[in-house]
PDB file of N, CA and C in Angstrom:
ATOM      1  N   MET A 206       2.553   2.874  -2.779  1.00  0.00           N
ATOM      2  CA  MET A 206       1.814   4.106  -2.770  1.00  0.00           C
ATOM      3  C   MET A 206       1.795   4.641  -1.358  1.00  0.00           C
ATOM      4  N   GLY A 207       1.535   5.901  -1.224  1.00  0.00           N
ATOM      5  CA  GLY A 207       1.454   6.492   0.099  1.00  0.00           C
ATOM      6  C   GLY A 207       0.078   6.297   0.725  1.00  0.00           C
ATOM      7  N   TRP A 208       0.023   6.541   2.022  1.00  0.00           N
ATOM      8  CA  TRP A 208      -1.226   6.369   2.765  1.00  0.00           C
ATOM      9  C   TRP A 208      -2.346   7.257   2.215  1.00  0.00           C
ATOM     10  N   ASN A 209      -2.059   8.503   1.890  1.00  0.00           N
ATOM     11  CA  ASN A 209      -3.114   9.405   1.422  1.00  0.00           C
ATOM     12  C   ASN A 209      -3.743   8.907   0.126  1.00  0.00           C
ATOM     13  N   THR A 210      -2.929   8.414  -0.792  1.00  0.00           N
ATOM     14  CA  THR A 210      -3.448   7.861  -2.041  1.00  0.00           C
ATOM     15  C   THR A 210      -4.284   6.623  -1.765  1.00  0.00           C
ATOM     16  N   TYR A 211      -3.767   5.725  -0.943  1.00  0.00           N
ATOM     17  CA  TYR A 211      -4.512   4.521  -0.574  1.00  0.00           C
ATOM     18  C   TYR A 211      -5.858   4.886   0.050  1.00  0.00           C
ATOM     19  N   HIS A 212      -5.837   5.805   0.991  1.00  0.00           N
ATOM     20  CA  HIS A 212      -7.058   6.199   1.696  1.00  0.00           C
ATOM     21  C   HIS A 212      -8.082   6.805   0.734  1.00  0.00           C
ATOM     22  N   GLN A 213      -7.634   7.612  -0.213  1.00  0.00           N
ATOM     23  CA  GLN A 213      -8.558   8.206  -1.176  1.00  0.00           C
ATOM     24  C   GLN A 213      -9.187   7.136  -2.064  1.00  0.00           C
ATOM     25  N   ILE A 214      -8.416   6.144  -2.457  1.00  0.00           N
ATOM     26  CA  ILE A 214      -8.962   5.070  -3.291  1.00  0.00           C
ATOM     27  C   ILE A 214     -10.045   4.309  -2.539  1.00  0.00           C
ATOM     28  N   VAL A 215      -9.754   3.906  -1.301  1.00  0.00           N
ATOM     29  CA  VAL A 215     -10.703   3.047  -0.577  1.00  0.00           C
ATOM     30  C   VAL A 215     -11.887   3.808   0.011  1.00  0.00           C
ATOM     31  N   THR A 216     -11.796   5.118   0.136  1.00  0.00           N
ATOM     32  CA  THR A 216     -12.917   5.858   0.714  1.00  0.00           C
ATOM     33  C   THR A 216     -13.704   6.678  -0.305  1.00  0.00           C
ATOM     34  N   GLU A 217     -13.072   7.072  -1.410  1.00  0.00           N
ATOM     35  CA  GLU A 217     -13.745   7.950  -2.370  1.00  0.00           C
ATOM     36  C   GLU A 217     -13.847   7.371  -3.778  1.00  0.00           C
ATOM     37  N   LEU A 218     -12.728   6.937  -4.320  1.00  0.00           N
ATOM     38  CA  LEU A 218     -12.682   6.575  -5.732  1.00  0.00           C
ATOM     39  C   LEU A 218     -13.242   5.193  -6.036  1.00  0.00           C
ATOM     40  N   SER A 219     -12.970   4.233  -5.179  1.00  0.00           N
ATOM     41  CA  SER A 219     -13.431   2.860  -5.420  1.00  0.00           C
ATOM     42  C   SER A 219     -13.623   2.124  -4.096  1.00  0.00           C
ATOM     43  N   PRO A 220     -14.579   2.562  -3.276  1.00  0.00           N
ATOM     44  CA  PRO A 220     -14.729   1.971  -1.943  1.00  0.00           C
ATOM     45  C   PRO A 220     -15.245   0.533  -1.926  1.00  0.00           C
ATOM     46  N   LYS A 221     -15.875   0.095  -2.997  1.00  0.00           N
ATOM     47  CA  LYS A 221     -16.464  -1.252  -2.999  1.00  0.00           C
ATOM     48  C   LYS A 221     -15.569  -2.312  -3.625  1.00  0.00           C
ATOM     49  N   MET A 222     -14.542  -1.877  -4.370  1.00  0.00           N
ATOM     50  CA  MET A 222     -13.683  -2.839  -5.055  1.00  0.00           C
ATOM     51  C   MET A 222     -12.258  -2.292  -5.105  1.00  0.00           C
ATOM     52  N   TRP A 223     -11.286  -3.127  -4.756  1.00  0.00           N
ATOM     53  CA  TRP A 223      -9.885  -2.733  -4.846  1.00  0.00           C
ATOM     54  C   TRP A 223      -9.462  -2.824  -6.303  1.00  0.00           C
ATOM     55  N   VAL A 224      -9.092  -1.696  -6.889  1.00  0.00           N
ATOM     56  CA  VAL A 224      -8.834  -1.632  -8.327  1.00  0.00           C
ATOM     57  C   VAL A 224      -7.525  -2.295  -8.746  1.00  0.00           C
ATOM     58  N   TYR A 225      -6.632  -2.538  -7.800  1.00  0.00           N
ATOM     59  CA  TYR A 225      -5.345  -3.162  -8.114  1.00  0.00           C
ATOM     60  C   TYR A 225      -5.307  -4.604  -7.618  1.00  0.00           C
ATOM     61  N   ASP A 226      -6.420  -5.297  -7.739  1.00  0.00           N
ATOM     62  CA  ASP A 226      -6.539  -6.645  -7.194  1.00  0.00           C
ATOM     63  C   ASP A 226      -5.571  -7.639  -7.832  1.00  0.00           C
ATOM     64  N   ASN A 227      -5.104  -7.355  -9.035  1.00  0.00           N
ATOM     65  CA  ASN A 227      -4.173  -8.266  -9.702  1.00  0.00           C
ATOM     66  C   ASN A 227      -2.720  -8.012  -9.299  1.00  0.00           C
ATOM     67  N   LEU A 228      -2.496  -7.069  -8.374  1.00  0.00           N
ATOM     68  CA  LEU A 228      -1.146  -6.718  -7.933  1.00  0.00           C
ATOM     69  C   LEU A 228      -1.036  -6.771  -6.415  1.00  0.00           C
ATOM     70  N   ILE A 229       0.174  -6.973  -5.927  1.00  0.00           N
ATOM     71  CA  ILE A 229       0.437  -6.772  -4.504  1.00  0.00           C
ATOM     72  C   ILE A 229       0.772  -5.295  -4.340  1.00  0.00           C
ATOM     73  N   THR A 230       0.059  -4.624  -3.457  1.00  0.00           N
ATOM     74  CA  THR A 230       0.228  -3.190  -3.248  1.00  0.00           C
ATOM     75  C   THR A 230       0.931  -2.943  -1.926  1.00  0.00           C
ATOM     76  N   HIS A 231       1.961  -2.126  -1.954  1.00  0.00           N
ATOM     77  CA  HIS A 231       2.676  -1.734  -0.745  1.00  0.00           C
ATOM     78  C   HIS A 231       2.280  -0.298  -0.420  1.00  0.00           C
ATOM     79  N   VAL A 232       1.792  -0.096   0.797  1.00  0.00           N
ATOM     80  CA  VAL A 232       1.351   1.221   1.246  1.00  0.00           C
ATOM     81  C   VAL A 232       2.334   1.717   2.305  1.00  0.00           C
ATOM     82  N   PHE A 233       2.918   2.880   2.062  1.00  0.00           N
ATOM     83  CA  PHE A 233       3.876   3.462   3.000  1.00  0.00           C
ATOM     84  C   PHE A 233       3.137   4.354   3.982  1.00  0.00           C
ATOM     85  N   THR A 234       3.322   4.053   5.276  1.00  0.00           N
ATOM     86  CA  THR A 234       2.634   4.789   6.325  1.00  0.00           C
ATOM     87  C   THR A 234       3.476   4.789   7.591  1.00  0.00           C
ATOM     88  N   HIS A 235       3.236   5.745   8.454  1.00  0.00           N
ATOM     89  CA  HIS A 235       3.935   5.799   9.739  1.00  0.00           C
ATOM     90  C   HIS A 235       3.181   5.028  10.812  1.00  0.00           C
ATOM     91  N   LYS A 236       1.957   4.635  10.517  1.00  0.00           N
ATOM     92  CA  LYS A 236       1.129   3.924  11.490  1.00  0.00           C
ATOM     93  C   LYS A 236       1.154   2.426  11.204  1.00  0.00           C
ATOM     94  N   TYR A 237       0.678   1.643  12.173  1.00  0.00           N
ATOM     95  CA  TYR A 237       0.608   0.196  11.995  1.00  0.00           C
ATOM     96  C   TYR A 237      -0.793  -0.192  11.529  1.00  0.00           C
ATOM     97  N   TYR A 238      -0.846  -0.964  10.457  1.00  0.00           N
ATOM     98  CA  TYR A 238      -2.090  -1.540   9.962  1.00  0.00           C
ATOM     99  C   TYR A 238      -1.819  -3.001   9.650  1.00  0.00           C
ATOM    100  N   GLU A 239      -2.816  -3.824   9.809  1.00  0.00           N
ATOM    101  CA  GLU A 239      -2.656  -5.245   9.527  1.00  0.00           C
ATOM    102  C   GLU A 239      -2.659  -5.472   8.018  1.00  0.00           C
ATOM    103  N   ASN A 240      -1.719  -6.277   7.548  1.00  0.00           N
ATOM    104  CA  ASN A 240      -1.619  -6.589   6.130  1.00  0.00           C
ATOM    105  C   ASN A 240      -2.782  -7.446   5.682  1.00  0.00           C
ATOM    106  N   GLY A 241      -3.176  -7.242   4.429  1.00  0.00           N
ATOM    107  CA  GLY A 241      -4.152  -8.103   3.792  1.00  0.00           C
ATOM    108  C   GLY A 241      -3.432  -9.053   2.856  1.00  0.00           C
ATOM    109  N   ALA A 242      -4.195  -9.824   2.110  1.00  0.00           N
ATOM    110  CA  ALA A 242      -3.596 -10.785   1.186  1.00  0.00           C
ATOM    111  C   ALA A 242      -2.786 -10.084   0.096  1.00  0.00           C
ATOM    112  N   LYS A 243      -3.292  -8.961  -0.400  1.00  0.00           N
ATOM    113  CA  LYS A 243      -2.616  -8.266  -1.493  1.00  0.00           C
ATOM    114  C   LYS A 243      -2.257  -6.828  -1.168  1.00  0.00           C
ATOM    115  N   ILE A 244      -2.549  -6.384   0.045  1.00  0.00           N
ATOM    116  CA  ILE A 244      -2.200  -5.025   0.463  1.00  0.00           C
ATOM    117  C   ILE A 244      -1.277  -5.124   1.664  1.00  0.00           C
ATOM    118  N   LYS A 245      -0.057  -4.649   1.494  1.00  0.00           N
ATOM    119  CA  LYS A 245       0.969  -4.716   2.535  1.00  0.00           C
ATOM    120  C   LYS A 245       1.305  -3.305   3.003  1.00  0.00           C
ATOM    121  N   PHE A 246       1.258  -3.096   4.297  1.00  0.00           N
ATOM    122  CA  PHE A 246       1.579  -1.795   4.881  1.00  0.00           C
ATOM    123  C   PHE A 246       3.004  -1.830   5.420  1.00  0.00           C
ATOM    124  N   THR A 247       3.737  -0.756   5.195  1.00  0.00           N
ATOM    125  CA  THR A 247       5.118  -0.701   5.662  1.00  0.00           C
ATOM    126  C   THR A 247       5.454   0.704   6.141  1.00  0.00           C
ATOM    127  N   ASN A 248       6.312   0.773   7.127  1.00  0.00           N
ATOM    128  CA  ASN A 248       6.813   2.077   7.558  1.00  0.00           C
ATOM    129  C   ASN A 248       8.287   2.221   7.193  1.00  0.00           C
ATOM    130  N   ASP A 249       8.769   1.354   6.302  1.00  0.00           N
ATOM    131  CA  ASP A 249      10.144   1.439   5.819  1.00  0.00           C
ATOM    132  C   ASP A 249      10.329   2.691   4.964  1.00  0.00           C
ATOM    133  N   ASP A 250      11.556   3.144   4.871  1.00  0.00           N
ATOM    134  CA  ASP A 250      11.906   4.216   3.963  1.00  0.00           C
ATOM    135  C   ASP A 250      11.687   3.726   2.529  1.00  0.00           C
ATOM    136  N   ALA A 251      11.034   4.515   1.696  1.00  0.00           N
ATOM    137  CA  ALA A 251      10.697   4.087   0.336  1.00  0.00           C
ATOM    138  C   ALA A 251      11.941   3.746  -0.480  1.00  0.00           C
ATOM    139  N   TYR A 252      12.999   4.527  -0.346  1.00  0.00           N
ATOM    140  CA  TYR A 252      14.240   4.271  -1.084  1.00  0.00           C
ATOM    141  C   TYR A 252      14.843   2.931  -0.674  1.00  0.00           C
ATOM    142  N   ASP A 253      14.929   2.689   0.626  1.00  0.00           N
ATOM    143  CA  ASP A 253      15.478   1.427   1.123  1.00  0.00           C
ATOM    144  C   ASP A 253      14.598   0.255   0.710  1.00  0.00           C
ATOM    145  N   PHE A 254      13.294   0.447   0.754  1.00  0.00           N
ATOM    146  CA  PHE A 254      12.361  -0.610   0.382  1.00  0.00           C
ATOM    147  C   PHE A 254      12.514  -0.977  -1.093  1.00  0.00           C
ATOM    148  N   LEU A 255      12.644   0.020  -1.943  1.00  0.00           N
ATOM    149  CA  LEU A 255      12.831  -0.233  -3.366  1.00  0.00           C
ATOM    150  C   LEU A 255      14.119  -1.004  -3.618  1.00  0.00           C
ATOM    151  N   ASN A 256      15.189  -0.644  -2.942  1.00  0.00           N
ATOM    152  CA  ASN A 256      16.449  -1.375  -3.085  1.00  0.00           C
ATOM    153  C   ASN A 256      16.310  -2.812  -2.613  1.00  0.00           C
ATOM    154  N   LEU A 257      15.535  -3.035  -1.567  1.00  0.00           N
ATOM    155  CA  LEU A 257      15.285  -4.394  -1.084  1.00  0.00           C
ATOM    156  C   LEU A 257      14.518  -5.204  -2.130  1.00  0.00           C
ATOM    157  N   LEU A 258      13.536  -4.603  -2.763  1.00  0.00           N
ATOM    158  CA  LEU A 258      12.783  -5.300  -3.813  1.00  0.00           C
ATOM    159  C   LEU A 258      13.664  -5.648  -5.007  1.00  0.00           C
ATOM    160  N   LYS A 259      14.604  -4.780  -5.318  1.00  0.00           N
ATOM    161  CA  LYS A 259      15.494  -5.015  -6.457  1.00  0.00           C
ATOM    162  C   LYS A 259      16.488  -6.139  -6.207  1.00  0.00           C
ATOM    163  N   SER A 260      16.827  -6.381  -4.933  1.00  0.00           N
ATOM    164  CA  SER A 260      17.855  -7.387  -4.640  1.00  0.00           C
ATOM    165  C   SER A 260      17.300  -8.791  -4.619  1.00  0.00           C
TER     166      SER A 260
END
C-alpha cells in the first residue's frame, strides 16, 4: 500500500489497532521508516518489488 493509505489507517480509520495484523504489509514511501514485525517500509519501485515477490 502507499504511504497515504497507511497514514490514513493509522491516524483516522483504526488508530488503536492494525486491521491487517494477520498479514505482512508493505508500505511504499520515499522516506525512511523503521520496519515493524508485520509492517515493512520500502522505497523500491512497486513494479520491481512485485516481480521480486513473484520470483
